[in-house]
Short mmCIF file of C-alpha atoms in Angstrom, two decimals:
data_model
loop_
_atom_site.label_atom_id
_atom_site.label_comp_id
_atom_site.label_asym_id
_atom_site.label_seq_id
_atom_site.Cartn_x
_atom_site.Cartn_y
_atom_site.Cartn_z
CA MET A 517 14.66 -53.67 7.90
CA ALA A 518 12.44 -54.64 10.86
CA ASP A 519 9.70 -52.89 12.82
CA ILE A 520 9.70 -52.79 16.61
CA ILE A 521 6.10 -53.51 17.61
CA VAL A 522 4.42 -53.25 21.00
CA PRO A 523 3.91 -56.93 21.90
CA GLU A 524 0.92 -58.62 23.47
CA LEU A 525 1.32 -57.74 27.14
CA ALA A 526 -1.53 -59.53 28.91
CA GLU A 527 -5.18 -60.32 28.33
CA SER A 528 -6.37 -57.20 30.15
CA ILE A 529 -3.67 -54.79 28.94
CA THR A 530 -4.09 -53.11 25.55
CA GLU A 531 -1.72 -50.16 25.84
CA GLY A 532 1.36 -48.88 27.63
CA THR A 533 3.59 -45.84 27.99
CA ILE A 534 7.12 -45.43 26.68
CA ALA A 535 9.09 -45.30 29.94
CA GLN A 536 12.54 -45.00 28.35
CA TRP A 537 14.34 -45.78 25.14
CA LEU A 538 17.35 -47.99 25.75
CA LYS A 539 18.64 -47.39 22.23
CA GLN A 540 18.80 -44.23 20.11
CA PRO A 541 18.89 -43.63 16.33
CA GLY A 542 22.28 -44.75 15.03
CA ASP A 543 22.86 -47.25 17.83
CA THR A 544 23.69 -50.85 16.99
CA VAL A 545 21.26 -53.42 18.34
CA GLU A 546 21.70 -57.18 18.48
CA LYS A 547 18.93 -59.71 17.97
CA GLY A 548 17.22 -60.29 21.32
CA GLU A 549 18.66 -57.12 22.85
CA PHE A 550 16.37 -54.79 24.82
CA ILE A 551 15.49 -51.63 22.93
CA VAL A 552 12.71 -49.96 24.94
CA GLU A 553 11.05 -50.16 28.36
CA LEU A 554 7.25 -49.93 28.47
CA GLU A 555 5.26 -48.99 31.55
CA THR A 556 1.87 -50.67 31.87
CA ASP A 557 -0.87 -50.53 34.48
CA LYS A 558 0.81 -53.24 36.52
CA VAL A 559 4.41 -53.88 35.50
CA ASN A 560 7.24 -52.54 33.36
CA VAL A 561 8.10 -54.61 30.28
CA GLU A 562 11.32 -54.47 28.27
CA VAL A 563 10.83 -55.05 24.54
CA ILE A 564 13.52 -56.77 22.47
CA SER A 565 14.56 -56.35 18.85
CA GLU A 566 13.81 -59.38 16.72
CA GLU A 567 16.58 -58.46 14.27
CA ALA A 568 20.17 -57.24 14.48
CA GLY A 569 21.02 -53.93 12.84
CA VAL A 570 20.98 -50.20 13.45
CA VAL A 571 18.16 -48.19 14.97
CA SER A 572 17.12 -45.92 12.14
CA GLU A 573 14.03 -44.24 13.59
CA LEU A 574 12.03 -43.85 16.82
CA LEU A 575 8.32 -43.37 16.11
CA ALA A 576 7.26 -42.55 19.67
CA ALA A 577 8.78 -40.40 22.39
CA GLU A 578 9.21 -41.14 26.08
CA GLY A 579 5.91 -40.51 27.83
CA ASP A 580 3.79 -41.36 24.75
CA THR A 581 0.92 -43.83 25.11
CA VAL A 582 1.20 -46.68 22.59
CA GLN A 583 -1.17 -49.50 21.67
CA VAL A 584 -0.48 -53.23 21.43
CA GLY A 585 0.56 -53.94 17.82
CA GLN A 586 1.72 -50.37 17.16
CA VAL A 587 5.06 -49.82 15.38
CA ILE A 588 7.25 -47.69 17.65
CA ALA A 589 10.70 -47.96 16.05
CA VAL A 590 12.50 -49.19 12.95
CA VAL A 591 15.72 -51.19 12.87
CA GLY A 592 17.61 -51.09 9.58
CA ALA A 593 20.52 -53.08 8.18
CA GLY A 594 24.13 -52.17 8.88
CA SER A 595 26.73 -52.26 11.60
CA GLY A 596 26.00 -48.79 12.91
CA SER A 597 27.88 -47.38 15.85
CA THR A 598 27.58 -47.63 19.60
CA ALA A 599 25.91 -45.05 21.78
CA SER A 600 29.27 -44.00 23.17
CA THR A 601 30.68 -42.76 19.85
CA PRO A 602 29.99 -39.21 18.57
CA ALA A 603 28.95 -40.59 15.17
CA ALA A 604 26.03 -42.42 16.74
CA ARG A 605 24.16 -39.19 17.35
CA PRO A 606 23.98 -36.63 14.53
CA GLU A 607 22.49 -34.14 16.96
CA ALA A 608 25.77 -34.03 18.90
CA LYS A 609 27.02 -31.29 16.55
CA GLU A 610 24.00 -29.19 17.43
CA GLU A 611 24.60 -29.65 21.14
CA VAL A 612 27.96 -27.90 21.03
CA LYS A 613 26.51 -24.77 19.40
CA ALA A 614 25.29 -23.22 22.63
CA PRO A 615 24.28 -19.57 22.19
CA GLU A 616 26.39 -17.10 24.12
CA ALA A 617 23.36 -15.70 25.91
CA THR A 618 23.00 -18.91 27.91
CA LYS A 619 26.59 -18.67 29.17
CA ALA A 620 27.16 -22.37 28.64
CA ALA A 621 30.59 -23.84 29.37
CA PRO A 622 33.12 -23.53 26.52
CA VAL A 623 32.71 -26.37 24.07
CA THR A 624 35.71 -28.59 23.50
CA GLU A 625 36.20 -31.99 21.93
CA GLU A 626 36.32 -33.43 25.45
CA THR A 627 32.95 -31.95 26.53
CA THR A 628 31.34 -33.09 23.28
CA THR A 629 32.45 -36.65 24.00
CA GLU A 630 31.15 -36.41 27.57
CA GLN A 631 27.73 -35.32 26.31
CA ASP A 632 27.61 -38.13 23.79
CA ARG A 633 28.37 -40.66 26.51
CA THR A 634 25.60 -39.34 28.76
CA ILE A 635 22.48 -41.51 28.67
CA ALA A 636 19.52 -39.22 28.04
CA SER A 637 16.06 -39.31 26.50
CA PRO A 638 15.54 -37.62 23.10
CA ALA A 639 13.32 -35.00 24.73
CA ALA A 640 15.99 -34.27 27.36
CA ARG A 641 18.67 -33.85 24.68
CA LYS A 642 16.44 -31.48 22.71
CA LEU A 643 15.70 -29.36 25.78
CA ALA A 644 19.38 -29.31 26.74
CA ARG A 645 20.29 -28.04 23.25
CA GLU A 646 17.66 -25.31 23.47
CA LYS A 647 18.99 -24.19 26.85
CA GLY A 648 22.64 -24.62 25.96
CA ILE A 649 23.21 -27.03 28.83
CA ASN A 650 26.00 -29.61 28.83
CA LEU A 651 24.33 -32.96 29.58
CA SER A 652 27.40 -34.25 31.39
CA GLU A 653 26.96 -31.51 34.03
CA ILE A 654 23.43 -32.61 34.97
CA SER A 655 22.84 -34.72 38.09
CA PRO A 656 19.91 -37.03 37.19
CA VAL A 657 17.38 -38.31 39.71
CA ASP A 658 17.31 -41.72 38.02
CA PRO A 659 19.55 -44.14 40.00
CA MET A 660 20.68 -45.64 36.68
CA GLY A 661 22.04 -42.22 35.61
CA ARG A 662 19.57 -41.56 32.78
CA VAL A 663 18.86 -37.87 32.19
CA ARG A 664 15.18 -37.01 31.85
CA VAL A 665 13.43 -33.79 30.84
CA GLN A 666 12.74 -32.88 34.47
CA ASP A 667 16.48 -33.17 35.23
CA VAL A 668 17.31 -30.71 32.47
CA SER A 669 14.56 -28.34 33.62
CA ALA A 670 15.76 -28.49 37.22
CA HIS A 671 19.38 -27.91 36.16
CA GLY A 672 18.44 -25.01 33.96
CA SER A 673 16.34 -23.20 36.56
CA ALA A 674 18.35 -20.27 37.90
CA PRO A 675 17.44 -18.35 41.10
CA ALA A 676 16.15 -15.49 38.91
CA PRO A 677 14.98 -17.14 35.68
CA THR A 678 14.50 -15.07 32.59
CA LYS A 679 11.13 -14.80 30.94
CA ALA A 680 12.57 -16.25 27.74
CA VAL A 681 13.13 -19.56 29.50
CA GLN A 682 10.14 -19.58 31.83
CA ALA A 683 7.42 -18.05 29.65
CA PRO A 684 4.43 -20.44 29.55
CA ALA A 685 2.14 -20.96 26.61
CA ALA A 686 -0.75 -18.52 26.35
CA SER A 687 -3.29 -21.18 27.30
CA ALA A 688 -1.24 -22.69 30.15
CA PRO A 689 -1.88 -21.76 33.79
CA LYS A 690 0.56 -19.38 35.42
CA GLU A 691 3.42 -21.39 36.86
CA ASP A 692 6.33 -19.04 36.18
CA ASP A 693 6.44 -17.76 39.75
CA GLY A 694 7.75 -21.09 41.05
CA ARG A 695 4.77 -21.63 43.35
CA THR A 696 3.62 -24.80 41.59
CA THR A 697 5.16 -27.65 39.63
CA ARG A 698 3.11 -29.68 37.18
CA GLU A 699 3.94 -33.38 36.80
CA LYS A 700 2.06 -35.89 34.69
CA MET A 701 0.90 -38.95 36.59
CA SER A 702 2.54 -42.18 35.51
CA ARG A 703 0.30 -44.83 34.01
CA ARG A 704 0.68 -46.95 37.13
CA ARG A 705 -0.23 -44.03 39.40
CA GLN A 706 -3.31 -43.29 37.27
CA THR A 707 -4.38 -46.93 37.53
CA ILE A 708 -3.80 -46.99 41.30
CA ALA A 709 -5.88 -43.82 41.68
CA THR A 710 -8.73 -45.18 39.56
CA ARG A 711 -8.89 -48.52 41.35
CA LEU A 712 -8.72 -47.05 44.84
CA LEU A 713 -11.55 -44.70 43.97
CA GLU A 714 -13.59 -47.60 42.59
CA VAL A 715 -13.10 -49.54 45.83
CA ARG A 716 -14.28 -46.61 47.92
CA GLN A 717 -17.34 -46.12 45.69
CA ASN A 718 -18.30 -49.77 45.21
CA THR A 719 -17.78 -51.32 48.65
CA ALA A 720 -19.25 -50.80 52.10
CA MET A 721 -15.82 -50.42 53.66
CA LEU A 722 -15.35 -50.13 57.41
CA THR A 723 -12.26 -50.34 59.61
CA THR A 724 -11.85 -51.86 63.06
CA PHE A 725 -8.79 -51.41 65.28
CA ASN A 726 -6.93 -53.24 67.99
CA GLU A 727 -3.46 -53.09 69.53
CA ILE A 728 -0.86 -55.78 69.98
CA ASP A 729 1.69 -56.07 72.75
CA MET A 730 4.80 -56.96 70.76
CA THR A 731 6.91 -57.89 73.81
CA ASN A 732 6.85 -61.67 73.36
CA VAL A 733 7.25 -61.78 69.59
CA MET A 734 10.14 -59.30 69.77
CA ALA A 735 11.82 -61.37 72.49
CA LEU A 736 11.37 -64.59 70.52
CA ARG A 737 12.72 -62.98 67.37
CA SER A 738 15.70 -61.59 69.28
CA ARG A 739 16.52 -65.05 70.69
CA LYS A 740 16.13 -66.93 67.42
CA LYS A 741 17.21 -64.51 64.69
CA ASP A 742 20.90 -65.51 64.58
CA GLN A 743 20.16 -69.23 64.57
CA PHE A 744 17.38 -68.66 62.02
CA PHE A 745 19.76 -66.82 59.68
CA GLU A 746 22.47 -69.48 60.00
CA GLN A 747 20.02 -72.27 59.17
CA ASN A 748 18.03 -70.56 56.41
CA ASP A 749 20.27 -67.80 55.01
CA VAL A 750 17.37 -65.37 55.38
CA ARG A 751 16.59 -62.90 58.15
CA LEU A 752 13.68 -63.41 60.51
CA GLY A 753 11.39 -60.40 60.34
CA PHE A 754 7.93 -59.57 61.66
CA MET A 755 6.16 -60.18 58.34
CA SER A 756 6.37 -63.97 58.62
CA PHE A 757 4.77 -63.84 62.08
CA PHE A 758 1.96 -61.62 60.81
CA THR A 759 1.46 -63.72 57.68
CA LYS A 760 1.15 -66.91 59.74
CA ALA A 761 -1.22 -65.22 62.21
CA VAL A 762 -3.37 -63.95 59.33
CA VAL A 763 -3.59 -67.42 57.75
CA ALA A 764 -4.68 -68.93 61.07
CA ALA A 765 -7.31 -66.19 61.53
CA LEU A 766 -8.57 -66.64 57.94
CA LYS A 767 -9.11 -70.35 58.59
CA LYS A 768 -11.15 -69.46 61.65
CA TYR A 769 -13.11 -66.72 59.85
CA PRO A 770 -13.37 -67.90 56.21
CA TYR A 771 -15.61 -65.04 55.04
CA VAL A 772 -12.66 -62.67 55.49
CA ASN A 773 -10.90 -64.79 52.84
CA SER A 774 -13.64 -64.35 50.24
CA GLN A 775 -14.88 -62.06 47.50
CA ILE A 776 -18.17 -60.98 45.93
CA ASP A 777 -19.13 -62.19 42.45
CA GLY A 778 -22.45 -60.61 41.51
CA THR A 779 -24.90 -61.88 44.10
CA ASP A 780 -22.61 -64.74 45.19
CA ILE A 781 -20.00 -64.86 47.93
CA VAL A 782 -16.99 -66.89 46.80
CA LYS A 783 -15.03 -68.29 49.75
CA ASN A 784 -11.41 -69.03 48.85
CA ASN A 785 -9.98 -72.32 50.07
CA PHE A 786 -6.43 -71.13 49.40
CA TYR A 787 -4.28 -68.59 51.22
CA ASP A 788 -2.43 -66.39 48.75
CA ILE A 789 -1.39 -63.40 50.83
CA GLY A 790 -0.56 -60.10 49.15
CA ILE A 791 2.27 -58.09 50.72
CA ALA A 792 2.12 -54.39 49.81
CA VAL A 793 5.49 -53.00 48.68
CA SER A 794 6.23 -49.33 48.10
CA THR A 795 8.21 -48.47 44.95
CA GLU A 796 9.10 -45.24 43.17
CA GLY A 797 6.26 -45.89 40.71
CA GLY A 798 3.68 -46.51 43.44
CA LEU A 799 2.38 -49.28 45.64
CA VAL A 800 2.41 -52.83 44.25
CA VAL A 801 1.10 -56.00 45.89
CA PRO A 802 3.01 -59.17 44.97
CA ILE A 803 1.59 -62.45 46.28
CA VAL A 804 3.04 -65.06 48.64
CA ARG A 805 1.40 -68.21 47.24
CA ASP A 806 0.02 -70.94 49.51
CA ALA A 807 1.24 -69.22 52.67
CA ASP A 808 -0.49 -71.89 54.76
CA ARG A 809 1.88 -74.54 53.38
CA LYS A 810 5.09 -72.57 53.92
CA ASN A 811 7.25 -72.26 56.99
CA PHE A 812 8.66 -69.02 58.36
CA ALA A 813 11.87 -69.23 56.32
CA GLU A 814 10.01 -69.85 53.05
CA ILE A 815 7.70 -66.90 53.71
CA GLU A 816 10.57 -64.57 54.58
CA GLY A 817 12.45 -65.73 51.49
CA ASN A 818 9.44 -65.16 49.23
CA ILE A 819 8.81 -61.71 50.64
CA GLY A 820 12.45 -60.72 50.18
CA GLU A 821 12.54 -61.93 46.57
CA LEU A 822 9.27 -60.23 45.66
CA ALA A 823 10.27 -56.96 47.30
CA LYS A 824 13.54 -56.91 45.35
CA LYS A 825 11.75 -57.64 42.08
CA ALA A 826 9.30 -54.84 42.85
CA ARG A 827 12.06 -52.30 43.50
CA ASP A 828 13.88 -53.40 40.32
CA ASN A 829 10.67 -53.25 38.23
CA LYS A 830 11.02 -56.97 37.49
CA LEU A 831 7.64 -58.17 38.76
CA ALA A 832 5.60 -60.22 36.31
CA LEU A 833 1.82 -60.08 36.09
CA SER A 834 1.71 -63.58 37.56
CA ASP A 835 3.45 -62.26 40.70
CA MET A 836 0.51 -59.96 41.47
CA SER A 837 -2.63 -61.75 40.35
CA GLY A 838 -5.06 -63.85 42.36
CA GLY A 839 -4.40 -62.84 45.97
CA SER A 840 -7.07 -63.61 48.58
CA PHE A 841 -6.05 -61.19 51.38
CA THR A 842 -3.52 -58.36 51.77
CA ILE A 843 -1.17 -57.10 54.48
CA THR A 844 0.23 -53.57 54.31
CA ASN A 845 2.83 -52.17 56.69
CA GLY A 846 2.68 -48.41 57.09
CA GLY A 847 4.84 -48.76 60.17
CA VAL A 848 8.01 -48.81 58.07
CA PHE A 849 7.30 -45.13 57.31
CA GLY A 850 6.42 -44.27 60.91
CA SER A 851 2.62 -44.42 60.62
CA LEU A 852 0.98 -44.81 64.03
CA MET A 853 -2.54 -45.50 62.76
CA SER A 854 -4.33 -45.59 59.40
CA THR A 855 -7.35 -47.04 57.59
CA PRO A 856 -6.03 -49.13 54.68
CA ILE A 857 -8.15 -49.38 51.51
CA LEU A 858 -9.25 -52.78 50.21
CA ASN A 859 -7.23 -54.31 47.39
CA GLY A 860 -9.28 -55.06 44.27
CA THR A 861 -12.04 -57.63 44.81
CA GLN A 862 -10.74 -58.75 48.20
CA VAL A 863 -12.95 -58.10 51.23
CA GLY A 864 -10.22 -57.66 53.87
CA ILE A 865 -6.85 -55.98 54.36
CA LEU A 866 -4.70 -55.82 57.50
CA GLY A 867 -2.75 -52.66 58.26
CA MET A 868 0.36 -52.87 60.44
CA HIS A 869 1.82 -49.76 62.07
CA THR A 870 4.91 -48.54 63.87
CA ILE A 871 5.89 -50.11 67.19
CA GLN A 872 5.76 -47.53 69.96
CA LYS A 873 6.52 -47.90 73.64
CA ARG A 874 3.50 -46.92 75.74
CA PRO A 875 2.37 -47.34 79.36
CA ILE A 876 0.04 -50.36 79.55
CA ALA A 877 -1.89 -51.88 82.44
CA VAL A 878 -0.52 -55.38 83.10
CA GLY A 879 -2.58 -56.89 85.88
CA ASN A 880 -2.59 -54.24 88.59
CA GLU A 881 0.69 -52.70 87.43
CA ILE A 882 1.57 -50.10 84.81
CA GLU A 883 4.39 -51.20 82.50
CA ILE A 884 6.07 -49.71 79.44
CA ARG A 885 5.47 -52.12 76.56
CA PRO A 886 6.20 -52.04 72.80
CA MET A 887 2.73 -51.68 71.28
CA MET A 888 1.45 -51.74 67.71
CA TYR A 889 -1.93 -50.56 66.50
CA VAL A 890 -3.40 -52.83 63.82
CA ALA A 891 -6.35 -52.11 61.56
CA LEU A 892 -8.65 -54.40 59.59
CA SER A 893 -10.52 -52.74 56.75
CA TYR A 894 -13.32 -54.95 55.46
CA ASP A 895 -16.33 -55.00 53.17
CA HIS A 896 -19.40 -54.87 55.40
CA ARG A 897 -21.51 -56.41 52.63
CA VAL A 898 -19.77 -59.72 53.37
CA ILE A 899 -18.29 -59.41 56.84
CA ASP A 900 -20.22 -58.45 59.97
CA GLY A 901 -18.75 -56.87 63.08
CA LYS A 902 -18.54 -60.21 64.87
CA ASP A 903 -16.23 -61.74 62.26
CA SER A 904 -14.14 -58.60 61.77
CA VAL A 905 -13.53 -58.08 65.49
CA GLY A 906 -12.97 -61.81 66.03
CA PHE A 907 -10.48 -61.98 63.16
CA LEU A 908 -8.43 -59.09 64.53
CA LYS A 909 -8.60 -60.45 68.07
CA THR A 910 -7.27 -63.82 66.84
CA VAL A 911 -4.33 -62.12 65.11
CA LYS A 912 -3.62 -60.21 68.33
CA GLU A 913 -3.74 -63.31 70.56
CA LEU A 914 -1.45 -65.33 68.29
CA LEU A 915 1.17 -62.59 68.08
CA GLU A 916 1.09 -62.01 71.82
CA ASN A 917 1.67 -65.76 72.27
CA PRO A 918 4.05 -66.55 69.38
CA GLU A 919 4.84 -70.04 70.68
CA ASP A 920 1.22 -70.97 69.86
CA LEU A 921 1.77 -69.54 66.40
CA LEU A 922 4.86 -71.68 65.88
CA LEU A 923 2.99 -74.80 67.03
CA ASN A 924 0.04 -74.06 64.73
CA SER A 925 2.31 -73.62 61.70
#
């Protein structure tokens, strides 16, 4: 018999949340096989079983907060059975005893097997039994097909719900009229909220704006994108242009690439650029290391790999630590203008926005040009208006003359 223990996650992480159990009581598990996924402040971690056997007990439910070193499951000896067999889940017999009042579908051997094969959390199975719902009929939100409690609740909510199903606890706020939905914040969302609030409270943050005529960089990209893809097997996007322009501007205005340590200003002599990526769990900022030493193809490749890891919850702590400056692109969602919030101890962040055609004065003529508003949020304790405006102006000039950017890189 072996205990499944929450492992050491990182120096600064002492607890996590059970995101989902990958094995259930009665399931066979091999040595080294993943048994549970933990959600931490920064990344999701899959925990393996150190021994082969059968899962005999789960000591924590999905959504529970667990501490490093805590025993969360027990694996016993034996061959067990797989999750797809009815014998693997004793509760399967209970699932088929749906009360008539719920008008559940007639139970047959075939529907019992379908329910057993459905991947669902213990809490979801319990709620489904209570409501007499066949798990195989539920359409989960999870792209992997796992049924959660909220999926069961949503499936079981009829247009005119009965009080027996909807009645809240005496101490709970009234939510039975459907006007509100209560959802617990994920651990990552709680951490994001706390850190953003700390930044707003502990920095003298200001934002300055400018706009970039994207005509030349769009034309260059259009001319070179096919050749670029053929030579590098990666697509040429705008992020590599912006990353290179930011690095050049940081070299010219080094205080924008710094941080405060007590009463000291620490200027970074490296250029590790964070690229904000939106995921279902919230915003994460993986780092493109040594961006000053990489060409356009290497930067685009790094960004693509990191974005995929972020969406697949495969980012490691090392992928997100130690950045010196951040770029965030609200334009992918259609944002025309925003004031981005500083990332951690950094003193500058560049916000990109959507490209919009607008009438612009070009010499003595009015022309329609593709324009982008850009925003630099900065910590005024370190950076004065001269450096902030100069930094943003440098980024603008380089992107409006991308040949200079290519020569400088």
